[in-house]
Short mmCIF file of C-alpha atoms and ligand atoms in Angstrom, two decimals:
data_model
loop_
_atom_site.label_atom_id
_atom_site.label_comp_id
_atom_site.label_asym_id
_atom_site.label_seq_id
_atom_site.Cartn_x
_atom_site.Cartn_y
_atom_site.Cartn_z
CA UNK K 1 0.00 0.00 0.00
CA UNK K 2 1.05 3.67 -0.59
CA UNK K 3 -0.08 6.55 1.04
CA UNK K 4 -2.51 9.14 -0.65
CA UNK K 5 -2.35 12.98 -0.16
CA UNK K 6 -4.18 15.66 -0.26
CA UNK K 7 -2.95 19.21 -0.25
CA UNK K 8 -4.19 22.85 -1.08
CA UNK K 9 -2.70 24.24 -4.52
CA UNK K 10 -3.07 27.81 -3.58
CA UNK K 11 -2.89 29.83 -0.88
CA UNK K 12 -4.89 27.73 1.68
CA UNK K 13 -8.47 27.68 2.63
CA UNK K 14 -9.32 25.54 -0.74
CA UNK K 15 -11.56 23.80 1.29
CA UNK K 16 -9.06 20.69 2.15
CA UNK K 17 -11.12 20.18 5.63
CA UNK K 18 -14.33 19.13 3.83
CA UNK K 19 -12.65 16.87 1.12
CA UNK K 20 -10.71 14.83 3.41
CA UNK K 21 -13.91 14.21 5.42
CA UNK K 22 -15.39 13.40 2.50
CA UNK K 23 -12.63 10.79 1.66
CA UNK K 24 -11.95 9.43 4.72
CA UNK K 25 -14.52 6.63 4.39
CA UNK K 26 -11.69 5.17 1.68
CA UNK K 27 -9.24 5.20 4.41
CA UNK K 28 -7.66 3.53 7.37
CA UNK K 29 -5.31 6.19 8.66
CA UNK K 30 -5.59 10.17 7.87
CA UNK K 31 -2.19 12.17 8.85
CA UNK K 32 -1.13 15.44 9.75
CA UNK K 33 1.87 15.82 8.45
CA UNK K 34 3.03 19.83 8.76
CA UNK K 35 1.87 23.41 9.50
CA UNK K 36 -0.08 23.54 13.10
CA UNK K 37 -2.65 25.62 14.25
CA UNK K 38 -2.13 28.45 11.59
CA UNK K 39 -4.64 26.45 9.88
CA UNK K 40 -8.42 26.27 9.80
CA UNK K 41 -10.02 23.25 8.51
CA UNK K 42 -13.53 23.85 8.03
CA UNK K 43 -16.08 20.09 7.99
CA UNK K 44 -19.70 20.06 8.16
CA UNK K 45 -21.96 17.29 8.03
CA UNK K 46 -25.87 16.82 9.45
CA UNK K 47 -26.05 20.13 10.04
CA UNK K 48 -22.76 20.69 12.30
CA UNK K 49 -20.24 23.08 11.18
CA UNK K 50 -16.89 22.22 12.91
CA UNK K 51 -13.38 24.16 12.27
CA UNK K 52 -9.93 21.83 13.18
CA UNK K 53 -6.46 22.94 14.06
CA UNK K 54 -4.78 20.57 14.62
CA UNK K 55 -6.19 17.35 14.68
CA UNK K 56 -6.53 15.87 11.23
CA UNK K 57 -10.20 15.91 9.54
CA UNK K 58 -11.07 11.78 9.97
CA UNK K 59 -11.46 12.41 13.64
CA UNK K 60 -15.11 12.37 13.06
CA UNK K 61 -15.58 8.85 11.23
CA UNK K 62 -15.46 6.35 13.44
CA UNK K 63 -13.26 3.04 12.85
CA UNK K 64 -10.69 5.20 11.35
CA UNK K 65 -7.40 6.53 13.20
CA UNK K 66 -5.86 9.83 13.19
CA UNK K 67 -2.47 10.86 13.92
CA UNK K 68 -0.73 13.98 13.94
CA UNK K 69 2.79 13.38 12.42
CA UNK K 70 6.65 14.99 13.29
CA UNK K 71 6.36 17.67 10.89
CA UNK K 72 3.49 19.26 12.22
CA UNK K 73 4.08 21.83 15.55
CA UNK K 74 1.51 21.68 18.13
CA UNK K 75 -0.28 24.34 20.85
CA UNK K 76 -0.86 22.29 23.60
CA UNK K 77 -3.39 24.80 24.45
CA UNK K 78 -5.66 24.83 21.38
CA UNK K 79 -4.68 20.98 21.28
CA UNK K 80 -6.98 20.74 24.56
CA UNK K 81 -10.01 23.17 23.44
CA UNK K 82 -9.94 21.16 20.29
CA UNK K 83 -10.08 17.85 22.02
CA UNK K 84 -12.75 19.17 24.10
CA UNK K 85 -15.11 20.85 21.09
CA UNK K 86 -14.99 17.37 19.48
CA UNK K 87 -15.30 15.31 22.60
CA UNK K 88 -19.03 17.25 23.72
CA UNK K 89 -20.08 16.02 20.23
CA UNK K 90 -19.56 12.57 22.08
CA UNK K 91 -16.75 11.77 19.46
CA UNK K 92 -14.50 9.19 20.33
CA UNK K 93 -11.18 10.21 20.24
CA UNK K 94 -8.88 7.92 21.62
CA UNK K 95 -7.79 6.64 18.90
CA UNK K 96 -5.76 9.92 18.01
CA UNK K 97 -2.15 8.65 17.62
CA UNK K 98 0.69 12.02 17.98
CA UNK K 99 4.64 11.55 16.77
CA UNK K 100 7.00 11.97 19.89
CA UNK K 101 8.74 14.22 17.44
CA UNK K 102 6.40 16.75 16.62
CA UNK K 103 7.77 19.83 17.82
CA UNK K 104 5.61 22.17 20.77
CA UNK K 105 5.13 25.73 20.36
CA UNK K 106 5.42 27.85 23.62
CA UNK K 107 4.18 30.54 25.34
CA UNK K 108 7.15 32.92 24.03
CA UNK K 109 6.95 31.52 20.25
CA UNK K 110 3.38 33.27 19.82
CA UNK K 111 5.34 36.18 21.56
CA UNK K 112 8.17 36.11 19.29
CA UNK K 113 5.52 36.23 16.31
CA UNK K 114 3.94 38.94 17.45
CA UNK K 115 7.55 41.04 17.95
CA UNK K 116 8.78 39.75 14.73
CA UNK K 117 5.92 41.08 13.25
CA UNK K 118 5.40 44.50 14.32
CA UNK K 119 9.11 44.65 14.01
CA UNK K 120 8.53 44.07 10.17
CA UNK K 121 6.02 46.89 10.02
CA UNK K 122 4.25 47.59 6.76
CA UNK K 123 6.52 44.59 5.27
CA UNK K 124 4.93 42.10 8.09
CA UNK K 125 3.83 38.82 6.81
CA UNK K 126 0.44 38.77 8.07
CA UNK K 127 0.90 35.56 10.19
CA UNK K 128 -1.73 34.42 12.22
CA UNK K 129 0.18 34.54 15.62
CA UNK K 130 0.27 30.91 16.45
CA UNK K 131 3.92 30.81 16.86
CA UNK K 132 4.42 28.84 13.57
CA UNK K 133 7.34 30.88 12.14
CA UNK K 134 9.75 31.17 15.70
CA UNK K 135 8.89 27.47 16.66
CA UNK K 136 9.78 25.95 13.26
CA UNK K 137 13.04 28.07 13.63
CA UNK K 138 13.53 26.29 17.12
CA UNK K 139 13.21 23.14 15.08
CA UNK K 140 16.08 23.13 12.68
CA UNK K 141 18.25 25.62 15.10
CA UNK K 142 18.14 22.80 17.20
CA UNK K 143 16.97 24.14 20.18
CA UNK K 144 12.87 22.89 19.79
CA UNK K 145 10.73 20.86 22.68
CA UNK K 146 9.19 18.13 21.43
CA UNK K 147 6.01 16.07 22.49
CA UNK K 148 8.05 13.00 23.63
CA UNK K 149 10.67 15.34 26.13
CA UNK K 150 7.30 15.92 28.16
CA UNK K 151 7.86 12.72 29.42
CA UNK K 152 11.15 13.42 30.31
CA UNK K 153 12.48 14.36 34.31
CA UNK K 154 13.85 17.18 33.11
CA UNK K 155 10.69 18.52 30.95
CA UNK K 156 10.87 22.01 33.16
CA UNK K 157 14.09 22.27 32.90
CA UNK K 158 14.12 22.31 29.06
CA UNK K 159 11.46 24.81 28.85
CA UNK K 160 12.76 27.02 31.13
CA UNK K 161 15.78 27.32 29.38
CA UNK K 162 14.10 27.89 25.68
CA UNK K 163 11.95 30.13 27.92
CA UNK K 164 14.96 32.33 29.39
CA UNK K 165 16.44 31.95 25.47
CA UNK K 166 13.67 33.54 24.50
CA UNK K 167 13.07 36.24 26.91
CA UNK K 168 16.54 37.65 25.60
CA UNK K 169 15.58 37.68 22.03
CA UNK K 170 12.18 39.32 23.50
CA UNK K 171 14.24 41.96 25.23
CA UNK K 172 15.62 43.10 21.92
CA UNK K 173 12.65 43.66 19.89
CA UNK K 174 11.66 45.47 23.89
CA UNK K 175 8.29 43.32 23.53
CA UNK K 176 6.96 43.02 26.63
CA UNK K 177 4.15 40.85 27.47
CA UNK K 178 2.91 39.13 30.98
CA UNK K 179 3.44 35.33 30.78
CA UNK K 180 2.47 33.98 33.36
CA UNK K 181 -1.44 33.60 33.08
CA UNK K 182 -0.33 31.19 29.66
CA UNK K 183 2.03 29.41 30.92
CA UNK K 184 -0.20 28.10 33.70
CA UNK K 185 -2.11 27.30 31.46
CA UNK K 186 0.25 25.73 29.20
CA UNK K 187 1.34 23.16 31.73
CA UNK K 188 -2.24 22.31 32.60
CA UNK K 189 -2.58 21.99 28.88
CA UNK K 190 0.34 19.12 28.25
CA UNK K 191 -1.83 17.04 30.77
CA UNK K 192 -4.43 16.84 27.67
CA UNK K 193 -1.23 15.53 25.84
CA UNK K 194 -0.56 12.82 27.94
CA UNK K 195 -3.75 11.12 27.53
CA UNK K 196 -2.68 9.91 23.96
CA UNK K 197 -0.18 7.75 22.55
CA UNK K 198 3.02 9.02 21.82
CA UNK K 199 4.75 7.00 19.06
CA UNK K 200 7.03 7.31 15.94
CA UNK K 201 4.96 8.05 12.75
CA UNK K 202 7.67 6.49 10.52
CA UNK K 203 7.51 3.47 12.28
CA UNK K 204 3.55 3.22 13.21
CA UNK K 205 3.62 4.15 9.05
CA UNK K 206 5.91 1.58 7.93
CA UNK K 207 4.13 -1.21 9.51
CA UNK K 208 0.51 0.14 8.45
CA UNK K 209 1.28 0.12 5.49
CA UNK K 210 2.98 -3.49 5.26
CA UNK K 211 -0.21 -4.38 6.55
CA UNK K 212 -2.41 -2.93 3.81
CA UNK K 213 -3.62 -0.26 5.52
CA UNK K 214 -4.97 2.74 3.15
CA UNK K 215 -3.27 5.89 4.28
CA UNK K 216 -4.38 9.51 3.41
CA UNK K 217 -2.08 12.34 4.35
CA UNK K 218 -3.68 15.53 4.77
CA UNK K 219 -1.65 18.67 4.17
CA UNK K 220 -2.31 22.47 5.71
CA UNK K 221 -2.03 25.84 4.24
CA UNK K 222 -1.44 25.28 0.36
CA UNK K 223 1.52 25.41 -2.43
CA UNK K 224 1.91 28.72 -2.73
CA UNK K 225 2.71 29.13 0.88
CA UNK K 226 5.38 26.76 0.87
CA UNK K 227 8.82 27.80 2.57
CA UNK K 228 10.87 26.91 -0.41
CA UNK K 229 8.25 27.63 -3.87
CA UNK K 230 5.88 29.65 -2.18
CA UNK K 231 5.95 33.54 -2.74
CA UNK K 232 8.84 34.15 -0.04
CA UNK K 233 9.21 36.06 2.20
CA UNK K 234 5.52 35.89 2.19
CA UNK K 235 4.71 32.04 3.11
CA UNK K 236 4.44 30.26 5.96
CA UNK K 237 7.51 28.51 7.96
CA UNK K 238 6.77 24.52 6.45
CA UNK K 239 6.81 22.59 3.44
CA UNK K 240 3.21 22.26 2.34
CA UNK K 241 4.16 20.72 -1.12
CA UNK K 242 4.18 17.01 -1.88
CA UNK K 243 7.37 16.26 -0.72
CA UNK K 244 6.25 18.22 3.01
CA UNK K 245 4.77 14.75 3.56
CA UNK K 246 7.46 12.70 3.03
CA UNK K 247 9.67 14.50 6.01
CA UNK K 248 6.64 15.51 7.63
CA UNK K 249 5.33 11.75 8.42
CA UNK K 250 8.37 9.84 7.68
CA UNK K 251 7.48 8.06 4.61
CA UNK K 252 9.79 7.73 1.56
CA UNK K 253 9.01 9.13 -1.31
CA UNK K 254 8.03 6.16 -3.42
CA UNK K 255 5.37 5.43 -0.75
CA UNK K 256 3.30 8.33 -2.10
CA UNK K 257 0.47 7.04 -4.17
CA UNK K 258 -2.20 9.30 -5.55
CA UNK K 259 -1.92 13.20 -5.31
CA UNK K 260 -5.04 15.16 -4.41
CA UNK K 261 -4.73 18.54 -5.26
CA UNK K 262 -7.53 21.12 -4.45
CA UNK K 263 -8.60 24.52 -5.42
CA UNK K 264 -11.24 27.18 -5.35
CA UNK K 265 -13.17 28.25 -8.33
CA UNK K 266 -11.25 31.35 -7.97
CA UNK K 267 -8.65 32.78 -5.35
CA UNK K 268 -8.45 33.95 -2.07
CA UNK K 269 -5.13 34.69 0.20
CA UNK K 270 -5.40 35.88 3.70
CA UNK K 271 -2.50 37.76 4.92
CA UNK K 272 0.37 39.57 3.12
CA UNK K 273 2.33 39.02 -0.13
CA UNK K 274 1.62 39.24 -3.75
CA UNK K 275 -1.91 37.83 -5.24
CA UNK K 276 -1.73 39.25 -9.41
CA UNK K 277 -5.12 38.12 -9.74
CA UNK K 278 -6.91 40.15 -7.07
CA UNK K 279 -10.19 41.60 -7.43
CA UNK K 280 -10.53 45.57 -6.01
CA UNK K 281 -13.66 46.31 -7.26
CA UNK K 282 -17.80 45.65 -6.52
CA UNK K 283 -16.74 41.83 -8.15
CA UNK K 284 -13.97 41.09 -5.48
CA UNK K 285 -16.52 41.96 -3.07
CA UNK K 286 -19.22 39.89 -4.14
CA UNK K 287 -16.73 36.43 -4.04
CA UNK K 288 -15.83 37.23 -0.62
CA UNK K 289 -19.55 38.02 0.42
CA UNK K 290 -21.16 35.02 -1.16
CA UNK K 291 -17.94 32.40 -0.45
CA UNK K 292 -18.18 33.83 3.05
CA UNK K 293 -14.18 34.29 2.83
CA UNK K 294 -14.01 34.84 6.43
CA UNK K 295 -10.99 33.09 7.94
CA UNK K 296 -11.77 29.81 10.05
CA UNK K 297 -8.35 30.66 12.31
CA UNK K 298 -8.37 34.30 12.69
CA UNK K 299 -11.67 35.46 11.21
CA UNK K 300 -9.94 37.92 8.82
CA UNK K 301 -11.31 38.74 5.77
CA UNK K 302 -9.99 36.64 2.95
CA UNK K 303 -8.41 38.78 -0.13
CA UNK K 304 -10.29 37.69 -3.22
CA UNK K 305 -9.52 37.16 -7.04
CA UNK K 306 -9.99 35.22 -10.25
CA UNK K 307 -8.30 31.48 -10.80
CA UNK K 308 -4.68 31.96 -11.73
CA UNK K 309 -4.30 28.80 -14.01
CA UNK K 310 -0.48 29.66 -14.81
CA UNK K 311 0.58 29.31 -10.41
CA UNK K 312 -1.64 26.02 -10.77
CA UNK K 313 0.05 24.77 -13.01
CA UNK K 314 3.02 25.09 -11.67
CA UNK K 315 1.92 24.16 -8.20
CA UNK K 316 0.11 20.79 -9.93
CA UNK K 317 4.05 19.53 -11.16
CA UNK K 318 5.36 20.43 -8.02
CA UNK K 319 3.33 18.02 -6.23
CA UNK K 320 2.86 15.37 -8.99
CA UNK K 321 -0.65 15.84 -8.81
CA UNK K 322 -2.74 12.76 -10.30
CA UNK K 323 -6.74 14.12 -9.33
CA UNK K 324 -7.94 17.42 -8.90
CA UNK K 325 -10.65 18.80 -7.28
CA UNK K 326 -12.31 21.93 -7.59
CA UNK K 327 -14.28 23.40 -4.69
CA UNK K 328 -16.55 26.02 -4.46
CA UNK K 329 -17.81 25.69 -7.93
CA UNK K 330 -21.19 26.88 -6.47
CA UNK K 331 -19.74 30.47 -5.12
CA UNK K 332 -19.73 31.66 -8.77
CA UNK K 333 -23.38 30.88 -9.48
CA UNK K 334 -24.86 34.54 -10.04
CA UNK K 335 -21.76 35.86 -11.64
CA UNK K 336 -22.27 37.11 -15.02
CA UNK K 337 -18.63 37.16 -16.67
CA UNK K 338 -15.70 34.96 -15.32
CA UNK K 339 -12.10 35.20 -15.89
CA UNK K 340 -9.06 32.58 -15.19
CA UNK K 341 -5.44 33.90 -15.46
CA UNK K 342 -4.13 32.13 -18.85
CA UNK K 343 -0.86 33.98 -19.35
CA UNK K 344 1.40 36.99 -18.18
CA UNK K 345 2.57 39.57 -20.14
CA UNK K 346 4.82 42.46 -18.43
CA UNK K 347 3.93 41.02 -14.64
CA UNK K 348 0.21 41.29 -16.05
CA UNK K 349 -2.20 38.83 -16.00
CA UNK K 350 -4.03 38.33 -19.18
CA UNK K 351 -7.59 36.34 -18.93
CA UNK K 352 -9.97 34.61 -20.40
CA UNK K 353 -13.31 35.16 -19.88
CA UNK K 354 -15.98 32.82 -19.58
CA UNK K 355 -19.89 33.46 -19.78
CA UNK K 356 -21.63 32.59 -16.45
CA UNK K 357 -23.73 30.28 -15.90
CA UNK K 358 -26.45 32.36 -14.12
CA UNK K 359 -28.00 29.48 -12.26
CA UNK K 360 -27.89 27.39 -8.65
CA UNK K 361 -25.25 24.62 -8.93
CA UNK K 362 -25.25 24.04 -5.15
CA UNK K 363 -25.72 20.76 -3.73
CA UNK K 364 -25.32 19.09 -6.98
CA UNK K 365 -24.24 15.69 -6.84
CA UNK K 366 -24.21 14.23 -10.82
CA UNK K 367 -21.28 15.74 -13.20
CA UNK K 368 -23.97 16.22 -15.82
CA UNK K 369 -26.94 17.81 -14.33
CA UNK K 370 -24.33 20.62 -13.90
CA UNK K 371 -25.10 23.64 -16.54
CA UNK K 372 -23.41 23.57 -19.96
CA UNK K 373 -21.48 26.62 -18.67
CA UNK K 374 -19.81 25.55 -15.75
CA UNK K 375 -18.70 22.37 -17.57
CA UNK K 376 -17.20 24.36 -20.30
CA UNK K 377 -15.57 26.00 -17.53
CA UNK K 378 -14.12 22.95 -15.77
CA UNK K 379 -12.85 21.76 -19.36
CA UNK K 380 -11.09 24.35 -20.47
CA UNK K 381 -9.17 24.38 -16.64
CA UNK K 382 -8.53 20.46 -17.19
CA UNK K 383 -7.48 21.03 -20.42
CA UNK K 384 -5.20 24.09 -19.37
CA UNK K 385 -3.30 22.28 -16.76
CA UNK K 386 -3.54 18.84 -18.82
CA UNK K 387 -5.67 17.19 -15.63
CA UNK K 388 -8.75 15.56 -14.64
CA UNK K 389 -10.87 17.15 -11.97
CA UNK K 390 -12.63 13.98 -10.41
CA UNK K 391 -13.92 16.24 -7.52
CA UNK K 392 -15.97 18.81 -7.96
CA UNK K 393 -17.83 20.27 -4.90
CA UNK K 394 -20.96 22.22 -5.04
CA UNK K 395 -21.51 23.80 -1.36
CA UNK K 396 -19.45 23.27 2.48
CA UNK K 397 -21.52 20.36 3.45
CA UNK K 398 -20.14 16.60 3.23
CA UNK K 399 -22.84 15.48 0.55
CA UNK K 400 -22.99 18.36 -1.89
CA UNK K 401 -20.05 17.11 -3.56
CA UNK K 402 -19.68 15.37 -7.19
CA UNK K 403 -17.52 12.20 -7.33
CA UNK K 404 -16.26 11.07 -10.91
P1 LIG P 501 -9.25 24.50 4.38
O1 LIG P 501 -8.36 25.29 5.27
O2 LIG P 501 -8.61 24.18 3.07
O3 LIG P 501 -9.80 23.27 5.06
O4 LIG P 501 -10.50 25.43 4.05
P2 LIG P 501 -11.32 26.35 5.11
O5 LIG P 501 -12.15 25.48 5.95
O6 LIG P 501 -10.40 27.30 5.78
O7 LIG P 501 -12.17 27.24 4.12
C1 LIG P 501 -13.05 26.69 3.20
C2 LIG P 501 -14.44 27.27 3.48
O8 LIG P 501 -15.28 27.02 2.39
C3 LIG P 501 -15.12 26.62 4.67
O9 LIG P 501 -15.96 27.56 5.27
C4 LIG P 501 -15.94 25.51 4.03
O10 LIG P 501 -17.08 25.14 4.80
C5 LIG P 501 -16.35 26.16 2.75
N1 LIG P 501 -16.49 25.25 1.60
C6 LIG P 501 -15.77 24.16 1.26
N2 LIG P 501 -16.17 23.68 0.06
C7 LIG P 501 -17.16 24.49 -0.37
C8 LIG P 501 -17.97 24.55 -1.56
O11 LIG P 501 -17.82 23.76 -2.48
N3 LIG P 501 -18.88 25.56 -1.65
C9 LIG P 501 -19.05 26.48 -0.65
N4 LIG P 501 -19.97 27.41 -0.82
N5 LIG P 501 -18.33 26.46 0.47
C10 LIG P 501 -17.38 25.49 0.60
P1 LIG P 502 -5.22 26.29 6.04
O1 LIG P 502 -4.59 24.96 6.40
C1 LIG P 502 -4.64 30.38 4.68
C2 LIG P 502 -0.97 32.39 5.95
C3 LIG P 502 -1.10 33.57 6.91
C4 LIG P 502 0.11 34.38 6.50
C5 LIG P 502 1.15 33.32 6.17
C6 LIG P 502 2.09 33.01 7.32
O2 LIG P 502 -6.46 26.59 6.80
O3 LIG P 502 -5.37 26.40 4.57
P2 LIG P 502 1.88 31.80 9.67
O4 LIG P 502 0.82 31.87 10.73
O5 LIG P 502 2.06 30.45 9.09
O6 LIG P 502 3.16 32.42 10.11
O7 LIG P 502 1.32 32.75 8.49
O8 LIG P 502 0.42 32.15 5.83
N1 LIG P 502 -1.60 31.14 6.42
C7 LIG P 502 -2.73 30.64 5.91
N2 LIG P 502 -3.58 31.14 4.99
N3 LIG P 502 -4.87 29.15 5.21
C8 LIG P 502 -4.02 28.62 6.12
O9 LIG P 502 -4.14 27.36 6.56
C9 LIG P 502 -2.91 29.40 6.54
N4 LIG P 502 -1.90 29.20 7.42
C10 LIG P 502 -1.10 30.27 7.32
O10 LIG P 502 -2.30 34.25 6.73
O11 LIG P 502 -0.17 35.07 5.30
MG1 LIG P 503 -8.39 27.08 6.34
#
């Protein structure tokens, strides 16, 4: 057995939450395998709307396990309010499986986020304060905490002394901030921790896998985020490409099977950086009203524009993609004119434009019963990027999705 993927091909928020959920009754195992709780994976299903951080998106079918692999960086504080949303839903979730080497963010790393960015000023990257950025650099300077030193004697020790390390590096950016309330509760947070089994991904992986066990990796934030081919400075601190799995859970990579690759209809990007295809005008506006573009982590309005089919192709052969899936198909409905980005011609984007199809596609579950629009639509993207879309979805919910 190999293990599938899914990942976002843009700038997050494609909607990877609700097509995991929808695939996990194909799978055995769905895993974590980078970013933390910058992200905001949105699921909803008989009438419950539920937003994950952390935790990967099968925690809600029962029968199948989740784990939460080394590459991802955990919060042991919105690890516990997580655990606790989904446990009042009666969810089971003790069968949620976290690497002893995924790598916990402090106190001081949300701190450090915050002084980093007001440092940066009108150049700031727009993070979402979780501590992301200044753990990850913990990570590969060598200096990170990770879940399995909690077991450790010497567990207090360790975090004082990142603590005090980064208390100095606070004291130069002369960001002040009371800790102690957070820490408190930080500590009483790692209890929540304990509860679960601790193991080695690669490992647990490995051995899955010999034992045919179906495997579906699910990525956070999207391709053009990514550390090394995203739009740098302005990305996040991870790999979310393809090959972000690979280090992220342990797996080599010819153990990665099929590639699901998802987008929006059109764009969004929340946070700094460049986005050619942005909308300004009463159009913009109208995406981000009717797509509710609203983000699920930090509630800030999502930056809105037209499909940019030249950064998904690129973003489909960075990841190997083999299926795509197009999401929010349904958002366009009442638009009269649509445009994809087909070229670039002095930094420019130069479009296409499509007629609308001026009627409700949401909820609809047959490929054909969609209008002749929209299918021209879809073609012309599969033929653009030379791929088959064998997901389309047609509205947030679980079931208002079209399978191929
Ligand atoms: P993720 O981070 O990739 O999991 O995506 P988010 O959950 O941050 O954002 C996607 C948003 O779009 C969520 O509010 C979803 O409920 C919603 N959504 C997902 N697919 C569709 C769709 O096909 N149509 C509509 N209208 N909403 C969708
Ligand atoms: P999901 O998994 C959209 C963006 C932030 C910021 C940049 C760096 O829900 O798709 P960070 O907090 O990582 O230091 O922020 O990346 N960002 C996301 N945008 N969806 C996400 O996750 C994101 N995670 C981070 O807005 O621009
Ligand atoms: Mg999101």
């Amino acid at each position: 057995m190999k293990v599938d993927l899914l990942l976002g091909l843009q700038w997050g928020d494609e909607g990877k939450g609700k097509i995991v959920d929808v695939l996990t009754s194909n799978y055995d195992i769905i895993a974590r395998f980078q970013g933390g709780p910058n992200a905001g994976h949105t699921l909803e299903f008989d009438g419950i709307k539920h937003v994950l951080h952390t935790i990967p998106s099968g925690i809600f079918n029962a029968g199948v396990t989740n784990l939460i692999g080394n590459g991802v960086v955990i919060d042991p504080i919105i690890f516990k309010k997580e655990i606790e949303s989904i446990e009042k839903l009666n969810i089971e979730t003790s069968e949620l499986l976290i690497s002893k080497k995924a790598h916990l963010i402090l106190p001081t790393h949300k701190m450090l986020d915050k002084a980093s960015e007001i440092a940066k000023g009108k150049n700031k990257i727009g993070s979402t304060l979780k501590g992301i950025g200044p753990t990850y650099m913990d990570k590969t300077g060598r200096n990170g905490l990770r879940v399995g030193d909690i077991n450790s004697e010497n567990f207090e020790d360790k975090y004082n002394k990142l603590k005090e390390k980064h208390i100095t590096l606070l004291k130069f950016y002369s960001f002040e901030e009371s800790i102690d309330e957070l820490e408190k509760e930080w500590f009483e947070s790692i209890e929540s921790i304990r509860k679960f089994k601790l193991i080695d991904s690669e490992e647990f992986l490995h051995n899955q896998l010999l034992a045919n066990k179906s495997v579906l990796a699910e990525g956070a934030q999207g391709s053009l985020l990514d550390i090394d081919f995203g739009s740098y400075p302005f990305v996040t601190s991870s790999n979310t490409i393809a090959a972000g799995a690979c280090t992220g859970l342990g797996v080599a990579p010819n153990k990665i099977g099929e590639v699901f690759g998802i987008f929006k209809a059109y764009c969004t990007r929340v946070g700094s950086g460049p986005f050619p295809t942005e909308l300004f005008d009463s159009i913009g506006e109208e995406i981000q009203r009717v797509g509710n573009e609203f983000g699920a982590t930090t509630g800030r309005p999502r930056r809105c524009g037209w499909l940019d089919l030249v950064a998904l192709k690129k973003a489909i052969f960075t990841n190997s993609v083999t299926d795509l899936c197009i999401t929010k198909l349904d958002v366009l409905d009442e638009m009269k004119k649509i445009n994809v980005c087909i070229d670039y011609e002095d930094d420019l984007p130069v479009y296409k434009e499509f007629e609308g199809w001026l009627s409700s596609t949401e909820g609809i579950t047959e490929y054909d019963s969609l209008p002749n629009n929209a299918q021209i639509f879809i073609k012309y993207i599969e033929d653009f990027v030379k791929s088959k879309a064998s997901i389309i979805s047609t509205g947030p919910s679980r079931d208002q999705t079209i399978l191929r």
